[in-house]
Amino acid sequence: MVQISIIMGSESDRAISDRAVSVLEKTDYSYEVVVISAHRNPDDLDEYIKNSDALVFITIAGLSAALPGVVASKTKKPVIGVPVSAKLGGLDALLSVTQMPPGVPVAAVGVDNGANGAHLAIRILDLLKA
Amino acid sequence: MVQISIIMGSESDRAISDRAVSVLEKTDYSYEVVVISAHRNPDDLDEYIKNSDALVFITIAGLSAALPGVVASKTKKPVIGVPVSAKLGGLDALLSVTQMPPGVPVAAVGVDNGANGAHLAIRILDLLKA
Amino acid sequence: MVQISIIMGSESDRAISDRAVSVLEKTDYSYEVVVISAHRNPDDLDEYIKNSDALVFITIAGLSAALPGVVASKTKKPVIGVPVSAKLGGLDALLSVTQMPPGVPVAAVGVDNGANGAHLAIRILDLLKA
Amino acid sequence: MVQISIIMGSESDRAISDRAVSVLEKTDYSYEVVVISAHRNPDDLDEYIKNSDALVFITIAGLSAALPGVVASKTKKPVIGVPVSAKLGGLDALLSVTQMPPGVPVAAVGVDNGANGAHLAIRILDLLKA
Amino acid sequence: MVQISIIMGSESDRAISDRAVSVLEKTDYSYEVVVISAHRNPDDLDEYIKNSDALVFITIAGLSAALPGVVASKTKKPVIGVPVSAKLGGLDALLSVTQMPPGVPVAAVGVDNGANGAHLAIRILDLLKA
Amino acid sequence: MVQISIIMGSESDRAISDRAVSVLEKTDYSYEVVVISAHRNPDDLDEYIKNSDALVFITIAGLSAALPGVVASKTKKPVIGVPVSAKLGGLDALLSVTQMPPGVPVAAVGVDNGANGAHLAIRILDLLKA
Amino acid sequence: MVQISIIMGSESDRAISDRAVSVLEKTDYSYEVVVISAHRNPDDLDEYIKNSDALVFITIAGLSAALPGVVASKTKKPVIGVPVSAKLGGLDALLSVTQMPPGVPVAAVGVDNGANGAHLAIRILDLLKA
Amino acid sequence: MVQISIIMGSESDRAISDRAVSVLEKTDYSYEVVVISAHRNPDDLDEYIKNSDALVFITIAGLSAALPGVVASKTKKPVIGVPVSAKLGGLDALLSVTQMPPGVPVAAVGVDNGANGAHLAIRILDLLKA
C-alpha cells in the first residue's frame, strides 16, 4: 500500500513526475509512480484505480489530458492534475485538466508544475496527522 | 442495431445534437441519440460502447470534453467529436477534442457544429455504398 | 469552528459561492462564507486566516485572482481556487489561480465552477472519515 | 489507384506526413503522398482531386490551412485535416482546419499529429472490411 | 463591369458587407455584392472570379474563412479580407484570413470591419486617379 | 522618388524587411527601406511620410505595432502592415496591425510574412499598368 | 490648467472614462476629458499634447489602441493606458497598450478599468504632496 | 533611503530586473533591488513594504504574478508591474499584473520589459523635479 499514487499518461511526462518525486522524497509519505495512458490503456487504468488503496492521486498528462478526469470519475479520493506542455504552451492540457463538469472535481496545479502536485498532496495528507 | 450512435455528454448539449439529427433525418441512415457523461457515468459509457454495433460514433461534449477520446479508446470504429461552447468560447472543448495522443484518433469538427458531425458520418458511411 | 471556509474576493462572486454552498448543504460538513478581498483588505484576510481553524479553504475570485494564492501562502491547509469569469471569459482568473510558484500550491477547479470547489473539499475531508 | 491520398500543402510539412506514412506502412492499405498547395496551385489541386479515386484524403497544412477545406469542397469522400504548427503554436492552422461551415466537414486531428491522421483513415477504411 | 466586387461567404455576413456598402455609396466607385461560399460553391466562385473584371475584391467570411485566400489564389488583383466573428470572437476567421502562405497575399482588415474593407479598396483605387 | 516605401519600426525587424526586398528585387518597382519607430521617432516619421511620394507603404513592426496605423493616419495611400513576432508568438503585433478603427485601414498580412507584404504591394501597383 | 488629462479615442469609450471621472470627483485634483482619436485625428492629438500642461495623462482606447503609445511618444509625463473591450474581449487593446517598445512606457491598467486609471493617477500625483 | 525599490519575485527574474537597473544607472535616482516572493515570503514582503520609504515600486514576477498586486495593496505609492514570461509566453503573468480590481491599481508594462518599468518610474519621479 502507498499513500500517494502518481500516474503519468506517457513516459514522456517523466521529467514532470520527477519534480513531484523530489518533493515527496523529503517527506515520510509513501508513493509509487506508474505510467498508464487513459486513452491507450483504459482498461489497465480502470483496474489500477480499482485495486489501488492510495489516498491521493497525482495525475500528469499533456495534450488532451483526459487522465485526471478519468481517474476522478473512477475514485472518490482527491485527484490532483498536472497539465504538461507538449503543444500550444500547455494551454490544451491546462483547459482539459481544469474544465471538469460539476461532480467530478480535479484539483489542477500549474503547467508542468509537478512540484506543486506533490505539495498539494502533502497538504491534504497532513490533515490526517492533525 | 443503428448505424450511427450519437452520444452527448450532457442533456445541455441537446441543441447541438439536434443539428446532427436534422442532417441525418434527410438520409436513410439509422441512428440513435443517448446522453452519457464520460466523467459522471464512465461504467455506463463503457457498457454502452461494448454493446453497440454502431459503425460510426458522433460524440458531443463541452468543457474538458473527454467523451470523444474515451469513446475512441474503447472502440476501433471512427469516432467524431463535436466540441460544445460552454466556457471560453468553446476553446477548452475544441482543444480537448482535437489534441489526442497518437493511436487514439478523434475526428474533430468545429465548435457547436453538430451538422458537420453528421455530414462527416455520412461521408464515411457512403464509402460502404460504393 | 467550521470545517470549510469559503472566501470570495467580492460580493459579485456570490453566485459562484452559492453553487458551492448548494453542494455542501447536502453534506454534514460545517462551513462559513465570508467576503474578503486579497487586494483591498489584505490585513483583514491575514487576520481571518490566522484565526481560522478551517481544515480546507475554498477561495473564489475573478480578474487577477490573487486570493487563492495569498491564502495558500498564509496557511498550510489545502486551498481550493475557483476562478470567476469577469473579463476575457475568465482566462485571466484561471491563469492567476493555476500558475502558482512551486511550494505554494492552489487546487484549481474550472471557471465559475463553485460546485466542484465544494466537491473537491468533500473528497479531501472524506479522507478523515476513513 | 490508391486507397489513401496524403496531400500536404508544402514540402515543409514533410515531417508531419512522414508520421502518417510510418503508421500506414504497417498496414496493407495503399497510399500516395503528393505536395500541392491549395493557395499556390489551386488548379493542380482541383485536377488531382477530380482524377483521384482515393477513398480517404489526409490533408496536411499550416498557417491559414485552407487545403483540407478546399479538398472537402471538391470531393464527397471523407477528408482528414492535420494542422501543422508554423506560427502561433499551430493555433492558426487548428482553427482553419476545424471551423468549417456546415455541409463541408473536415475531420480534424491534433496539431502536427500526422500519426492520428493515418490512424483515423485506417479506422474509416476498416469499416469496408467488416 | 464594376470596379469593386464584394463577395461574402454566407448570407449571414450581410451586416458586415452593408458596412462596406455604406462607405462605398459615398464614392463614385462602382461595386456589386454577391454571396458565394468558397467551401460550398467552389465552382461558382471559380467561374465568378474568372469572369469578373473587378479591379479589387473585398471578401467577407467567418469561421475557417477560406474565401479570401481562395479568391487571392484565382486572381492577380488585390484581395481584401474581412474576418467575421461567428465563433471564438472571430479569432478563427482573423487567423484564417491573415496567415496566408508567401505568394498569395490577402490584405486583412479587422474583425467585422466591413467599413475598413471599403476604405482600403478606395485607397487602392484612388491610385488610379493620381 | 520611389514607388514603394518600406518602413520598419526597429533595426531588429531587418530579417522581415529582407523578405519583402527579395520579392521586390525580382520586379521593376522602385523601393527604399528606412527604419523609423512610430513610438520613438514620431516627428521623424511624420516628416518622412509628408515628404514621401511613395504610392504604397509597407510597414513592419512588432509588439504593440503602432507603426502601420500611424502611417495610415498620415497618408491617404494604401498602407500594408506586417506584424513581427517578438513576444507572444506575434499575436500582440497581429492584433495591433489588424484591429484599426473604421476610416483608417491597414492592409495586414501574416505574422513575419514580409514576402506577402511585397506581393500585396505588387498587386496594387500592377493595377496602374493595366 | 488641469492636473490630469483624460483622452479617449472615441465617444464610444465614454462609459469607461466616466468610471475614471467618478473616482477623480472624490479628490481635489483637476481634470478634463477630451475625445481625440490617435488614428483619425493625429494632428489634433499632437497639438493637444503639446499645449497641455497636464501632469498625468489617462488614455482610453479599444481595438488597436494606439492612443496611449502615441501620447507617450509625444510627452515625457506619465501616461496611463486603459484598454477597452470592443472585440476579442479586449485582448487586442490590452496587448496594444502594454507591449510598448523600451523607452516609451505606458502604464497599463486592466480591461475597461477606468477606475484604476484614475486611482493610479492619484497615487502618482499624491507624491507631489508628500 | 532609496527612491525606487525594485522587487522581483524570484532570483530567476534577475535578467529582467537587470534591464531596469541598466536604465536607472543612467539617471541620478537611487534604487535598490531585492528578491522577495509574494507567495513564499508574504511576511517578509509585508515588513519590507512597511519599512520602505521608496517613492515608487517596480515589481517583477512571472506565472501567477501576485507580487505587483500585493505590493499595491500594502502601499499607497505607485506600483509598477513587469510581467515575466515563464510559461504560456508570459500571458499568465501579463493578465495577473493588469487585471487588478478597482481601487488597487498596478501600472503594468510589457512582458519582460524591465526597461520600461524603469522608464515609467523615471517619468513619475521627474514630476517631483518640475
PDB file of C-alpha atoms in Angstrom, chain C:
ATOM      1  CA  MET C   1     -15.310  26.322  14.358  1.00  0.00           C
ATOM      2  CA  VAL C   2     -16.127  25.334  10.790  1.00  0.00           C
ATOM      3  CA  GLN C   3     -14.526  22.663   8.671  1.00  0.00           C
ATOM      4  CA  ILE C   4     -14.691  24.561   5.407  1.00  0.00           C
ATOM      5  CA  SER C   5     -14.099  28.261   4.903  1.00  0.00           C
ATOM      6  CA  ILE C   6     -15.446  29.773   1.699  1.00  0.00           C
ATOM      7  CA  ILE C   7     -13.793  33.100   0.937  1.00  0.00           C
ATOM      8  CA  MET C   8     -14.836  35.177  -2.049  1.00  0.00           C
ATOM      9  CA  GLY C   9     -12.949  38.235  -3.189  1.00  0.00           C
ATOM     10  CA  SER C  10     -16.007  40.333  -3.892  1.00  0.00           C
ATOM     11  CA  GLU C  11     -19.728  40.331  -3.250  1.00  0.00           C
ATOM     12  CA  SER C  12     -20.089  39.999  -7.017  1.00  0.00           C
ATOM     13  CA  ASP C  13     -18.795  36.422  -6.742  1.00  0.00           C
ATOM     14  CA  ARG C  14     -21.854  35.418  -4.673  1.00  0.00           C
ATOM     15  CA  ALA C  15     -23.497  33.428  -7.474  1.00  0.00           C
ATOM     16  CA  ILE C  16     -20.445  31.199  -7.666  1.00  0.00           C
ATOM     17  CA  SER C  17     -20.150  30.696  -3.930  1.00  0.00           C
ATOM     18  CA  ASP C  18     -23.839  29.804  -3.850  1.00  0.00           C
ATOM     19  CA  ARG C  19     -23.068  26.838  -6.078  1.00  0.00           C
ATOM     20  CA  ALA C  20     -20.514  25.642  -3.553  1.00  0.00           C
ATOM     21  CA  VAL C  21     -22.982  26.145  -0.727  1.00  0.00           C
ATOM     22  CA  SER C  22     -25.655  24.170  -2.567  1.00  0.00           C
ATOM     23  CA  VAL C  23     -23.347  21.190  -2.717  1.00  0.00           C
ATOM     24  CA  LEU C  24     -22.184  21.467   0.888  1.00  0.00           C
ATOM     25  CA  GLU C  25     -25.718  21.757   2.221  1.00  0.00           C
ATOM     26  CA  LYS C  26     -26.292  18.166   1.202  1.00  0.00           C
ATOM     27  CA  THR C  27     -23.459  17.041   3.465  1.00  0.00           C
ATOM     28  CA  ASP C  28     -22.887  17.268   7.191  1.00  0.00           C
ATOM     29  CA  TYR C  29     -19.742  19.355   6.838  1.00  0.00           C
ATOM     30  CA  SER C  30     -19.837  22.733   8.500  1.00  0.00           C
ATOM     31  CA  TYR C  31     -18.852  25.816   6.549  1.00  0.00           C
ATOM     32  CA  GLU C  32     -18.947  29.577   6.581  1.00  0.00           C
ATOM     33  CA  VAL C  33     -18.923  32.112   3.780  1.00  0.00           C
ATOM     34  CA  VAL C  34     -17.037  35.377   4.022  1.00  0.00           C
ATOM     35  CA  VAL C  35     -16.194  38.199   1.610  1.00  0.00           C
ATOM     36  CA  ILE C  36     -12.635  39.467   1.908  1.00  0.00           C
ATOM     37  CA  SER C  37     -10.606  40.889  -0.946  1.00  0.00           C
ATOM     38  CA  ALA C  38      -6.942  39.921  -1.035  1.00  0.00           C
ATOM     39  CA  HIS C  39      -6.198  43.205  -2.754  1.00  0.00           C
ATOM     40  CA  ARG C  40      -8.465  45.613  -0.902  1.00  0.00           C
ATOM     41  CA  ASN C  41      -8.439  44.089   2.595  1.00  0.00           C
ATOM     42  CA  PRO C  42      -5.107  42.315   2.890  1.00  0.00           C
ATOM     43  CA  ASP C  43      -4.859  42.781   6.657  1.00  0.00           C
ATOM     44  CA  ASP C  44      -8.389  41.539   7.244  1.00  0.00           C
ATOM     45  CA  LEU C  45      -7.586  38.496   5.153  1.00  0.00           C
ATOM     46  CA  ASP C  46      -4.383  37.908   7.041  1.00  0.00           C
ATOM     47  CA  GLU C  47      -6.151  38.052  10.377  1.00  0.00           C
ATOM     48  CA  TYR C  48      -9.033  35.892   9.213  1.00  0.00           C
ATOM     49  CA  ILE C  49      -6.750  33.124   8.053  1.00  0.00           C
ATOM     50  CA  LYS C  50      -4.657  33.198  11.208  1.00  0.00           C
ATOM     51  CA  ASN C  51      -7.735  32.913  13.385  1.00  0.00           C
ATOM     52  CA  SER C  52      -9.485  30.317  11.275  1.00  0.00           C
ATOM     53  CA  ASP C  53      -9.357  26.673  12.216  1.00  0.00           C
ATOM     54  CA  ALA C  54     -10.937  25.585   8.958  1.00  0.00           C
ATOM     55  CA  LEU C  55      -9.469  22.407   7.508  1.00  0.00           C
ATOM     56  CA  VAL C  56      -9.998  23.390   3.895  1.00  0.00           C
ATOM     57  CA  PHE C  57     -10.353  26.786   2.221  1.00  0.00           C
ATOM     58  CA  ILE C  58     -12.427  27.372  -0.898  1.00  0.00           C
ATOM     59  CA  THR C  59     -11.370  30.671  -2.405  1.00  0.00           C
ATOM     60  CA  ILE C  60     -13.340  32.346  -5.181  1.00  0.00           C
ATOM     61  CA  ALA C  61     -12.077  35.287  -7.223  1.00  0.00           C
ATOM     62  CA  GLY C  62     -12.085  36.860 -10.669  1.00  0.00           C
ATOM     63  CA  LEU C  63      -9.723  39.006 -12.759  1.00  0.00           C
ATOM     64  CA  SER C  64      -6.192  38.886 -11.356  1.00  0.00           C
ATOM     65  CA  ALA C  65      -7.353  36.348  -8.806  1.00  0.00           C
ATOM     66  CA  ALA C  66      -4.707  36.688  -6.113  1.00  0.00           C
ATOM     67  CA  LEU C  67      -6.957  35.487  -3.302  1.00  0.00           C
ATOM     68  CA  PRO C  68      -6.288  31.744  -3.656  1.00  0.00           C
ATOM     69  CA  GLY C  69      -2.543  32.235  -3.786  1.00  0.00           C
ATOM     70  CA  VAL C  70      -2.450  34.651  -0.887  1.00  0.00           C
ATOM     71  CA  VAL C  71      -4.472  32.286   1.271  1.00  0.00           C
ATOM     72  CA  ALA C  72      -2.209  29.411   0.244  1.00  0.00           C
ATOM     73  CA  SER C  73       0.784  31.479   1.324  1.00  0.00           C
ATOM     74  CA  LYS C  74      -0.705  32.099   4.777  1.00  0.00           C
ATOM     75  CA  THR C  75      -1.919  28.624   5.704  1.00  0.00           C
ATOM     76  CA  LYS C  76      -0.596  25.091   5.369  1.00  0.00           C
ATOM     77  CA  LYS C  77      -4.089  23.716   4.844  1.00  0.00           C
ATOM     78  CA  PRO C  78      -5.339  22.737   1.374  1.00  0.00           C
ATOM     79  CA  VAL C  79      -6.592  25.755  -0.556  1.00  0.00           C
ATOM     80  CA  ILE C  80      -9.037  25.332  -3.424  1.00  0.00           C
ATOM     81  CA  GLY C  81      -9.286  28.115  -6.005  1.00  0.00           C
ATOM     82  CA  VAL C  82     -12.349  28.847  -8.127  1.00  0.00           C
ATOM     83  CA  PRO C  83     -11.640  31.298 -10.975  1.00  0.00           C
ATOM     84  CA  VAL C  84     -14.556  33.571 -11.841  1.00  0.00           C
ATOM     85  CA  SER C  85     -15.274  34.876 -15.341  1.00  0.00           C
ATOM     86  CA  ALA C  86     -15.404  38.656 -15.201  1.00  0.00           C
ATOM     87  CA  LYS C  87     -13.327  39.581 -18.234  1.00  0.00           C
ATOM     88  CA  LEU C  88     -11.738  37.625 -21.086  1.00  0.00           C
ATOM     89  CA  GLY C  89     -14.026  34.676 -20.408  1.00  0.00           C
ATOM     90  CA  GLY C  90     -12.274  34.078 -17.122  1.00  0.00           C
ATOM     91  CA  LEU C  91      -8.943  33.207 -18.696  1.00  0.00           C
ATOM     92  CA  ASP C  92      -7.260  35.856 -16.542  1.00  0.00           C
ATOM     93  CA  ALA C  93      -8.597  34.323 -13.346  1.00  0.00           C
ATOM     94  CA  LEU C  94      -7.911  30.768 -14.482  1.00  0.00           C
ATOM     95  CA  LEU C  95      -4.250  31.525 -15.141  1.00  0.00           C
ATOM     96  CA  SER C  96      -3.894  33.547 -11.938  1.00  0.00           C
ATOM     97  CA  VAL C  97      -5.280  30.673  -9.891  1.00  0.00           C
ATOM     98  CA  THR C  98      -3.361  27.825 -11.500  1.00  0.00           C
ATOM     99  CA  GLN C  99       0.092  29.200 -12.302  1.00  0.00           C
ATOM    100  CA  MET C 100       1.415  29.320  -8.732  1.00  0.00           C
ATOM    101  CA  PRO C 101       5.118  29.017  -7.937  1.00  0.00           C
ATOM    102  CA  PRO C 102       6.427  25.699  -6.607  1.00  0.00           C
ATOM    103  CA  GLY C 103       5.827  25.385  -2.883  1.00  0.00           C
ATOM    104  CA  VAL C 104       2.599  27.322  -2.681  1.00  0.00           C
ATOM    105  CA  PRO C 105       0.006  25.040  -4.287  1.00  0.00           C
ATOM    106  CA  VAL C 106      -3.550  26.017  -5.103  1.00  0.00           C
ATOM    107  CA  ALA C 107      -6.020  23.329  -6.131  1.00  0.00           C
ATOM    108  CA  ALA C 108      -7.767  24.952  -9.062  1.00  0.00           C
ATOM    109  CA  VAL C 109     -11.148  23.902 -10.400  1.00  0.00           C
ATOM    110  CA  GLY C 110     -12.847  25.182 -13.550  1.00  0.00           C
ATOM    111  CA  VAL C 111     -14.064  28.672 -14.408  1.00  0.00           C
ATOM    112  CA  ASP C 112     -17.156  29.592 -12.353  1.00  0.00           C
ATOM    113  CA  ASN C 113     -17.306  26.016 -11.094  1.00  0.00           C
ATOM    114  CA  GLY C 114     -18.204  26.662  -7.469  1.00  0.00           C
ATOM    115  CA  ALA C 115     -19.815  23.239  -7.308  1.00  0.00           C
ATOM    116  CA  ASN C 116     -16.543  21.485  -7.981  1.00  0.00           C
ATOM    117  CA  GLY C 117     -14.867  23.635  -5.366  1.00  0.00           C
ATOM    118  CA  ALA C 118     -17.223  22.044  -2.872  1.00  0.00           C
ATOM    119  CA  HIS C 119     -16.961  18.553  -4.330  1.00  0.00           C
ATOM    120  CA  LEU C 120     -13.204  18.709  -4.061  1.00  0.00           C
ATOM    121  CA  ALA C 121     -13.389  19.875  -0.436  1.00  0.00           C
ATOM    122  CA  ILE C 122     -15.674  16.971   0.323  1.00  0.00           C
ATOM    123  CA  ARG C 123     -13.284  14.454  -1.202  1.00  0.00           C
ATOM    124  CA  ILE C 124     -10.489  15.860   0.917  1.00  0.00           C
ATOM    125  CA  LEU C 125     -12.472  15.863   4.149  1.00  0.00           C
ATOM    126  CA  ASP C 126     -13.859  12.399   3.487  1.00  0.00           C
ATOM    127  CA  LEU C 127     -10.308  11.119   3.940  1.00  0.00           C
ATOM    128  CA  LEU C 128     -10.681  11.959   7.631  1.00  0.00           C
ATOM    129  CA  LYS C 129     -13.665   9.633   7.935  1.00  0.00           C
ATOM    130  CA  ALA C 130     -11.951   6.595   6.570  1.00  0.00           C
TER     131      ALA C 130
END
